[in-house]
Amino acid sequence: MHKTTYLPAVAGLVLCASGALAETPVLQVLTYDSFTSEWGPGPAIETAFEEVCSCDLQFVGAGDGAALLARLQLEGLRTDADIILGLDTNLTAAARDTGLFAPHGVEAELSLPIAWEDPDFLPFDWGYFAFVGNAGEPAPTSLRALADSDISIVIQDPRSSTPGLGLLMWVKTAYGDEAQSIWADLADNIVTVTPGWSEAYGLFLDDEADAVLSYTTSPAYHLIAEEDASKVAWGFDEGHYLQVEVAGKLASTDQPELADQFMAFMVTDAFQSVIPTTNWMYPAATPADGLPDGFDTLLTPTKALLLPPEEAAATRDAALDEWRSALSQ
């Protein structure tokens, strides 16, 4: 009798536990692969948010930043994502045109180098694109000087990567009608074009190229995490293109309150303090404790370049054609 009453009791407990697990709300955030990696911000942010949300936060990697928009455009209302995290201002106009985003409703004091008034997309970090090379090696002082040199570089594909698209806009903004000439001269410097940032930076670290398209903040990783001062960002006379990375809430989310909670969480210290030493970018809202030691040594561009979102969208196709034409020669 004892055995026959004990087993149903255990089964009942299992069913109750399964029911409790099934009721845990899930928030799915579609982002780029490096964000979700073990060394990226994803794991720490997941832990911090789950401590306050009573939910299951799931980061889903989808290649590099520009690939996020392509996936969303393909899936449309069929997407399982509640939030897209990892677009930038070169993509927000096209993202808004999908009609899939809802206002984020967050008011926050941001630490961006530009004013921010976008109702649909909320920044989580920012930085300047730069070529990163080895200290003590020849360092060009402009995109033109780089194109005229024999320095080998690795860049990212602008069709799948936000750094790749950023370089496209950098060249176009700085050189205008001369952009195609710059690309034609850069073509023989390029060792390869990778789908995303991680692959390109890995090739540079493996000495497959003299330099890589990255950020002025990239040397901070080597300095802080590895105590290695051998990597430097090159300062260019024409200025550096600014990237502001953003997240947006999808109107189709079945967890609107949870999505709102996450968007508001993004600009708190719990999220922002993770960014500098995992995503190796400047936080969109500087934490109370400030930036880590080492960030004060980074290159500060003398000139910032940035196209407004609508102008970036209007420029993209022509700039992509120039890039594709030059690299196919």
PDB file of N, CA and C in Angstrom, residues 257-327:
ATOM      1  N   GLU A 257       4.754  43.375 -22.122  1.00  0.00           N
ATOM      2  CA  GLU A 257       5.201  43.946 -20.844  1.00  0.00           C
ATOM      3  C   GLU A 257       6.630  43.525 -20.536  1.00  0.00           C
ATOM      4  N   LEU A 258       6.960  42.283 -20.830  1.00  0.00           N
ATOM      5  CA  LEU A 258       8.314  41.783 -20.606  1.00  0.00           C
ATOM      6  C   LEU A 258       9.297  42.473 -21.555  1.00  0.00           C
ATOM      7  N   ALA A 259       8.868  42.675 -22.785  1.00  0.00           N
ATOM      8  CA  ALA A 259       9.713  43.385 -23.750  1.00  0.00           C
ATOM      9  C   ALA A 259       9.969  44.811 -23.287  1.00  0.00           C
ATOM     10  N   ASP A 260       8.927  45.469 -22.773  1.00  0.00           N
ATOM     11  CA  ASP A 260       9.099  46.827 -22.248  1.00  0.00           C
ATOM     12  C   ASP A 260      10.065  46.831 -21.067  1.00  0.00           C
ATOM     13  N   GLN A 261       9.967  45.811 -20.228  1.00  0.00           N
ATOM     14  CA  GLN A 261      10.857  45.724 -19.069  1.00  0.00           C
ATOM     15  C   GLN A 261      12.306  45.578 -19.520  1.00  0.00           C
ATOM     16  N   PHE A 262      12.526  44.772 -20.551  1.00  0.00           N
ATOM     17  CA  PHE A 262      13.887  44.585 -21.045  1.00  0.00           C
ATOM     18  C   PHE A 262      14.426  45.865 -21.669  1.00  0.00           C
ATOM     19  N   MET A 263      13.604  46.572 -22.453  1.00  0.00           N
ATOM     20  CA  MET A 263      14.049  47.809 -23.079  1.00  0.00           C
ATOM     21  C   MET A 263      14.466  48.822 -22.008  1.00  0.00           C
ATOM     22  N   ALA A 264      13.693  48.923 -20.935  1.00  0.00           N
ATOM     23  CA  ALA A 264      14.045  49.833 -19.850  1.00  0.00           C
ATOM     24  C   ALA A 264      15.301  49.359 -19.121  1.00  0.00           C
ATOM     25  N   PHE A 265      15.447  48.040 -18.978  1.00  0.00           N
ATOM     26  CA  PHE A 265      16.624  47.452 -18.326  1.00  0.00           C
ATOM     27  C   PHE A 265      17.903  47.768 -19.101  1.00  0.00           C
ATOM     28  N   MET A 266      17.784  47.906 -20.420  1.00  0.00           N
ATOM     29  CA  MET A 266      18.954  48.127 -21.275  1.00  0.00           C
ATOM     30  C   MET A 266      19.763  49.355 -20.892  1.00  0.00           C
ATOM     31  N   VAL A 267      19.115  50.390 -20.357  1.00  0.00           N
ATOM     32  CA  VAL A 267      19.828  51.629 -20.045  1.00  0.00           C
ATOM     33  C   VAL A 267      20.147  51.750 -18.551  1.00  0.00           C
ATOM     34  N   THR A 268      19.992  50.658 -17.794  1.00  0.00           N
ATOM     35  CA  THR A 268      20.376  50.645 -16.384  1.00  0.00           C
ATOM     36  C   THR A 268      21.835  50.228 -16.242  1.00  0.00           C
ATOM     37  N   ASP A 269      22.401  50.486 -15.075  1.00  0.00           N
ATOM     38  CA  ASP A 269      23.792  50.106 -14.815  1.00  0.00           C
ATOM     39  C   ASP A 269      24.005  48.600 -14.949  1.00  0.00           C
ATOM     40  N   ALA A 270      22.991  47.808 -14.597  1.00  0.00           N
ATOM     41  CA  ALA A 270      23.136  46.348 -14.641  1.00  0.00           C
ATOM     42  C   ALA A 270      23.453  45.859 -16.051  1.00  0.00           C
ATOM     43  N   PHE A 271      22.913  46.545 -17.052  1.00  0.00           N
ATOM     44  CA  PHE A 271      23.182  46.203 -18.450  1.00  0.00           C
ATOM     45  C   PHE A 271      24.413  46.969 -18.945  1.00  0.00           C
ATOM     46  N   GLN A 272      24.408  48.276 -18.741  1.00  0.00           N
ATOM     47  CA  GLN A 272      25.434  49.135 -19.320  1.00  0.00           C
ATOM     48  C   GLN A 272      26.839  48.868 -18.778  1.00  0.00           C
ATOM     49  N   SER A 273      26.947  48.455 -17.523  1.00  0.00           N
ATOM     50  CA  SER A 273      28.266  48.183 -16.946  1.00  0.00           C
ATOM     51  C   SER A 273      28.928  46.958 -17.556  1.00  0.00           C
ATOM     52  N   VAL A 274      28.126  46.108 -18.208  1.00  0.00           N
ATOM     53  CA  VAL A 274      28.660  44.901 -18.846  1.00  0.00           C
ATOM     54  C   VAL A 274      29.295  45.225 -20.195  1.00  0.00           C
ATOM     55  N   ILE A 275      28.805  46.253 -20.873  1.00  0.00           N
ATOM     56  CA  ILE A 275      29.175  46.541 -22.257  1.00  0.00           C
ATOM     57  C   ILE A 275      30.669  46.816 -22.479  1.00  0.00           C
ATOM     58  N   PRO A 276      31.311  47.683 -21.691  1.00  0.00           N
ATOM     59  CA  PRO A 276      32.693  48.058 -22.030  1.00  0.00           C
ATOM     60  C   PRO A 276      33.670  46.892 -22.086  1.00  0.00           C
ATOM     61  N   THR A 277      33.539  45.919 -21.192  1.00  0.00           N
ATOM     62  CA  THR A 277      34.531  44.844 -21.146  1.00  0.00           C
ATOM     63  C   THR A 277      33.998  43.500 -21.664  1.00  0.00           C
ATOM     64  N   THR A 278      32.911  43.531 -22.407  1.00  0.00           N
ATOM     65  CA  THR A 278      32.434  42.326 -23.095  1.00  0.00           C
ATOM     66  C   THR A 278      32.161  42.624 -24.570  1.00  0.00           C
ATOM     67  N   ASN A 279      31.475  43.724 -24.846  1.00  0.00           N
ATOM     68  CA  ASN A 279      31.249  44.130 -26.234  1.00  0.00           C
ATOM     69  C   ASN A 279      32.333  45.088 -26.704  1.00  0.00           C
ATOM     70  N   TRP A 280      33.137  45.584 -25.765  1.00  0.00           N
ATOM     71  CA  TRP A 280      34.276  46.460 -26.048  1.00  0.00           C
ATOM     72  C   TRP A 280      33.845  47.665 -26.876  1.00  0.00           C
ATOM     73  N   MET A 281      32.787  48.309 -26.391  1.00  0.00           N
ATOM     74  CA  MET A 281      32.246  49.532 -26.967  1.00  0.00           C
ATOM     75  C   MET A 281      31.960  50.495 -25.815  1.00  0.00           C
ATOM     76  N   TYR A 282      31.637  51.748 -26.166  1.00  0.00           N
ATOM     77  CA  TYR A 282      31.216  52.700 -25.144  1.00  0.00           C
ATOM     78  C   TYR A 282      29.754  52.430 -24.776  1.00  0.00           C
ATOM     79  N   PRO A 283      29.403  52.452 -23.498  1.00  0.00           N
ATOM     80  CA  PRO A 283      28.000  52.250 -23.108  1.00  0.00           C
ATOM     81  C   PRO A 283      27.159  53.459 -23.519  1.00  0.00           C
ATOM     82  N   ALA A 284      25.905  53.211 -23.853  1.00  0.00           N
ATOM     83  CA  ALA A 284      25.005  54.293 -24.263  1.00  0.00           C
ATOM     84  C   ALA A 284      24.659  55.203 -23.092  1.00  0.00           C
ATOM     85  N   ALA A 285      24.698  54.669 -21.884  1.00  0.00           N
ATOM     86  CA  ALA A 285      24.478  55.455 -20.666  1.00  0.00           C
ATOM     87  C   ALA A 285      25.600  55.091 -19.702  1.00  0.00           C
ATOM     88  N   THR A 286      26.532  55.993 -19.508  1.00  0.00           N
ATOM     89  CA  THR A 286      27.714  55.688 -18.701  1.00  0.00           C
ATOM     90  C   THR A 286      27.312  55.267 -17.290  1.00  0.00           C
ATOM     91  N   PRO A 287      27.765  54.098 -16.825  1.00  0.00           N
ATOM     92  CA  PRO A 287      27.410  53.629 -15.472  1.00  0.00           C
ATOM     93  C   PRO A 287      27.945  54.580 -14.394  1.00  0.00           C
ATOM     94  N   ALA A 288      27.393  54.444 -13.211  1.00  0.00           N
ATOM     95  CA  ALA A 288      27.780  55.317 -12.093  1.00  0.00           C
ATOM     96  C   ALA A 288      29.271  55.222 -11.791  1.00  0.00           C
ATOM     97  N   ASP A 289      29.853  54.043 -11.981  1.00  0.00           N
ATOM     98  CA  ASP A 289      31.281  53.855 -11.703  1.00  0.00           C
ATOM     99  C   ASP A 289      32.167  54.304 -12.855  1.00  0.00           C
ATOM    100  N   GLY A 290      31.589  54.819 -13.919  1.00  0.00           N
ATOM    101  CA  GLY A 290      32.378  55.303 -15.049  1.00  0.00           C
ATOM    102  C   GLY A 290      32.901  54.176 -15.920  1.00  0.00           C
ATOM    103  N   LEU A 291      33.869  54.500 -16.773  1.00  0.00           N
ATOM    104  CA  LEU A 291      34.456  53.529 -17.688  1.00  0.00           C
ATOM    105  C   LEU A 291      35.642  52.823 -17.036  1.00  0.00           C
ATOM    106  N   PRO A 292      35.937  51.613 -17.453  1.00  0.00           N
ATOM    107  CA  PRO A 292      37.072  50.882 -16.882  1.00  0.00           C
ATOM    108  C   PRO A 292      38.399  51.580 -17.186  1.00  0.00           C
ATOM    109  N   ASP A 293      39.378  51.357 -16.319  1.00  0.00           N
ATOM    110  CA  ASP A 293      40.719  51.853 -16.582  1.00  0.00           C
ATOM    111  C   ASP A 293      41.214  51.286 -17.906  1.00  0.00           C
ATOM    112  N   GLY A 294      41.816  52.112 -18.697  1.00  0.00           N
ATOM    113  CA  GLY A 294      42.296  51.693 -20.008  1.00  0.00           C
ATOM    114  C   GLY A 294      41.528  52.385 -21.121  1.00  0.00           C
ATOM    115  N   PHE A 295      40.247  52.681 -20.873  1.00  0.00           N
ATOM    116  CA  PHE A 295      39.461  53.371 -21.886  1.00  0.00           C
ATOM    117  C   PHE A 295      39.954  54.807 -22.089  1.00  0.00           C
ATOM    118  N   ASP A 296      40.620  55.357 -21.081  1.00  0.00           N
ATOM    119  CA  ASP A 296      41.136  56.722 -21.209  1.00  0.00           C
ATOM    120  C   ASP A 296      42.348  56.794 -22.138  1.00  0.00           C
ATOM    121  N   THR A 297      42.892  55.641 -22.516  1.00  0.00           N
ATOM    122  CA  THR A 297      44.061  55.618 -23.408  1.00  0.00           C
ATOM    123  C   THR A 297      43.664  55.498 -24.881  1.00  0.00           C
ATOM    124  N   LEU A 298      42.384  55.343 -25.159  1.00  0.00           N
ATOM    125  CA  LEU A 298      41.946  55.037 -26.523  1.00  0.00           C
ATOM    126  C   LEU A 298      41.976  56.269 -27.427  1.00  0.00           C
ATOM    127  N   LEU A 299      42.097  56.000 -28.716  1.00  0.00           N
ATOM    128  CA  LEU A 299      42.060  57.048 -29.726  1.00  0.00           C
ATOM    129  C   LEU A 299      40.721  57.779 -29.685  1.00  0.00           C
ATOM    130  N   THR A 300      40.776  59.109 -29.655  1.00  0.00           N
ATOM    131  CA  THR A 300      39.583  59.934 -29.774  1.00  0.00           C
ATOM    132  C   THR A 300      39.635  60.645 -31.123  1.00  0.00           C
ATOM    133  N   PRO A 301      38.747  60.295 -32.053  1.00  0.00           N
ATOM    134  CA  PRO A 301      38.790  60.918 -33.383  1.00  0.00           C
ATOM    135  C   PRO A 301      38.652  62.434 -33.307  1.00  0.00           C
ATOM    136  N   THR A 302      39.372  63.116 -34.179  1.00  0.00           N
ATOM    137  CA  THR A 302      39.268  64.578 -34.229  1.00  0.00           C
ATOM    138  C   THR A 302      38.011  65.019 -34.948  1.00  0.00           C
ATOM    139  N   LYS A 303      37.412  64.116 -35.735  1.00  0.00           N
ATOM    140  CA  LYS A 303      36.204  64.445 -36.471  1.00  0.00           C
ATOM    141  C   LYS A 303      35.308  63.219 -36.530  1.00  0.00           C
ATOM    142  N   ALA A 304      34.032  63.406 -36.213  1.00  0.00           N
ATOM    143  CA  ALA A 304      33.065  62.311 -36.275  1.00  0.00           C
ATOM    144  C   ALA A 304      32.223  62.439 -37.533  1.00  0.00           C
ATOM    145  N   LEU A 305      32.034  61.329 -38.237  1.00  0.00           N
ATOM    146  CA  LEU A 305      31.231  61.289 -39.456  1.00  0.00           C
ATOM    147  C   LEU A 305      30.006  60.427 -39.201  1.00  0.00           C
ATOM    148  N   LEU A 306      28.850  60.886 -39.658  1.00  0.00           N
ATOM    149  CA  LEU A 306      27.622  60.098 -39.501  1.00  0.00           C
ATOM    150  C   LEU A 306      26.552  60.638 -40.430  1.00  0.00           C
ATOM    151  N   LEU A 307      25.965  59.743 -41.236  1.00  0.00           N
ATOM    152  CA  LEU A 307      24.818  60.111 -42.059  1.00  0.00           C
ATOM    153  C   LEU A 307      23.536  59.900 -41.271  1.00  0.00           C
ATOM    154  N   PRO A 308      22.563  60.800 -41.374  1.00  0.00           N
ATOM    155  CA  PRO A 308      21.255  60.542 -40.764  1.00  0.00           C
ATOM    156  C   PRO A 308      20.667  59.245 -41.323  1.00  0.00           C
ATOM    157  N   PRO A 309      19.838  58.548 -40.552  1.00  0.00           N
ATOM    158  CA  PRO A 309      19.326  57.243 -40.983  1.00  0.00           C
ATOM    159  C   PRO A 309      18.690  57.240 -42.373  1.00  0.00           C
ATOM    160  N   GLU A 310      17.886  58.229 -42.682  1.00  0.00           N
ATOM    161  CA  GLU A 310      17.213  58.260 -43.981  1.00  0.00           C
ATOM    162  C   GLU A 310      18.227  58.458 -45.114  1.00  0.00           C
ATOM    163  N   GLU A 311      19.236  59.302 -44.871  1.00  0.00           N
ATOM    164  CA  GLU A 311      20.261  59.535 -45.888  1.00  0.00           C
ATOM    165  C   GLU A 311      21.145  58.305 -46.066  1.00  0.00           C
ATOM    166  N   ALA A 312      21.429  57.623 -44.971  1.00  0.00           N
ATOM    167  CA  ALA A 312      22.201  56.381 -45.058  1.00  0.00           C
ATOM    168  C   ALA A 312      21.458  55.348 -45.888  1.00  0.00           C
ATOM    169  N   ALA A 313      20.140  55.242 -45.680  1.00  0.00           N
ATOM    170  CA  ALA A 313      19.334  54.288 -46.451  1.00  0.00           C
ATOM    171  C   ALA A 313      19.337  54.649 -47.933  1.00  0.00           C
ATOM    172  N   ALA A 314      19.258  55.954 -48.235  1.00  0.00           N
ATOM    173  CA  ALA A 314      19.236  56.400 -49.625  1.00  0.00           C
ATOM    174  C   ALA A 314      20.592  56.225 -50.297  1.00  0.00           C
ATOM    175  N   THR A 315      21.662  56.221 -49.510  1.00  0.00           N
ATOM    176  CA  THR A 315      23.026  56.125 -50.038  1.00  0.00           C
ATOM    177  C   THR A 315      23.478  54.684 -50.224  1.00  0.00           C
ATOM    178  N   ARG A 316      22.897  53.777 -49.472  1.00  0.00           N
ATOM    179  CA  ARG A 316      23.413  52.419 -49.360  1.00  0.00           C
ATOM    180  C   ARG A 316      23.561  51.701 -50.700  1.00  0.00           C
ATOM    181  N   ASP A 317      22.526  51.679 -51.517  1.00  0.00           N
ATOM    182  CA  ASP A 317      22.561  50.884 -52.745  1.00  0.00           C
ATOM    183  C   ASP A 317      23.633  51.369 -53.713  1.00  0.00           C
ATOM    184  N   ALA A 318      23.740  52.691 -53.896  1.00  0.00           N
ATOM    185  CA  ALA A 318      24.756  53.228 -54.807  1.00  0.00           C
ATOM    186  C   ALA A 318      26.156  52.945 -54.267  1.00  0.00           C
ATOM    187  N   ALA A 319      26.332  53.101 -52.947  1.00  0.00           N
ATOM    188  CA  ALA A 319      27.636  52.840 -52.344  1.00  0.00           C
ATOM    189  C   ALA A 319      27.990  51.354 -52.455  1.00  0.00           C
ATOM    190  N   LEU A 320      26.996  50.486 -52.305  1.00  0.00           N
ATOM    191  CA  LEU A 320      27.227  49.052 -52.429  1.00  0.00           C
ATOM    192  C   LEU A 320      27.623  48.702 -53.861  1.00  0.00           C
ATOM    193  N   ASP A 321      27.002  49.336 -54.827  1.00  0.00           N
ATOM    194  CA  ASP A 321      27.361  49.096 -56.233  1.00  0.00           C
ATOM    195  C   ASP A 321      28.807  49.504 -56.507  1.00  0.00           C
ATOM    196  N   GLU A 322      29.235  50.643 -55.944  1.00  0.00           N
ATOM    197  CA  GLU A 322      30.617  51.088 -56.122  1.00  0.00           C
ATOM    198  C   GLU A 322      31.583  50.069 -55.506  1.00  0.00           C
ATOM    199  N   TRP A 323      31.264  49.610 -54.319  1.00  0.00           N
ATOM    200  CA  TRP A 323      32.105  48.628 -53.626  1.00  0.00           C
ATOM    201  C   TRP A 323      32.200  47.316 -54.406  1.00  0.00           C
ATOM    202  N   ARG A 324      31.051  46.840 -54.860  1.00  0.00           N
ATOM    203  CA  ARG A 324      31.002  45.569 -55.574  1.00  0.00           C
ATOM    204  C   ARG A 324      31.742  45.670 -56.898  1.00  0.00           C
ATOM    205  N   SER A 325      31.579  46.784 -57.593  1.00  0.00           N
ATOM    206  CA  SER A 325      32.243  46.984 -58.877  1.00  0.00           C
ATOM    207  C   SER A 325      33.760  47.030 -58.717  1.00  0.00           C
ATOM    208  N   ALA A 326      34.231  47.745 -57.712  1.00  0.00           N
ATOM    209  CA  ALA A 326      35.666  47.884 -57.508  1.00  0.00           C
ATOM    210  C   ALA A 326      36.310  46.555 -57.129  1.00  0.00           C
ATOM    211  N   LEU A 327      35.633  45.771 -56.274  1.00  0.00           N
ATOM    212  CA  LEU A 327      36.219  44.519 -55.801  1.00  0.00           C
ATOM    213  C   LEU A 327      36.097  43.381 -56.812  1.00  0.00           C
TER     214      LEU A 327
END
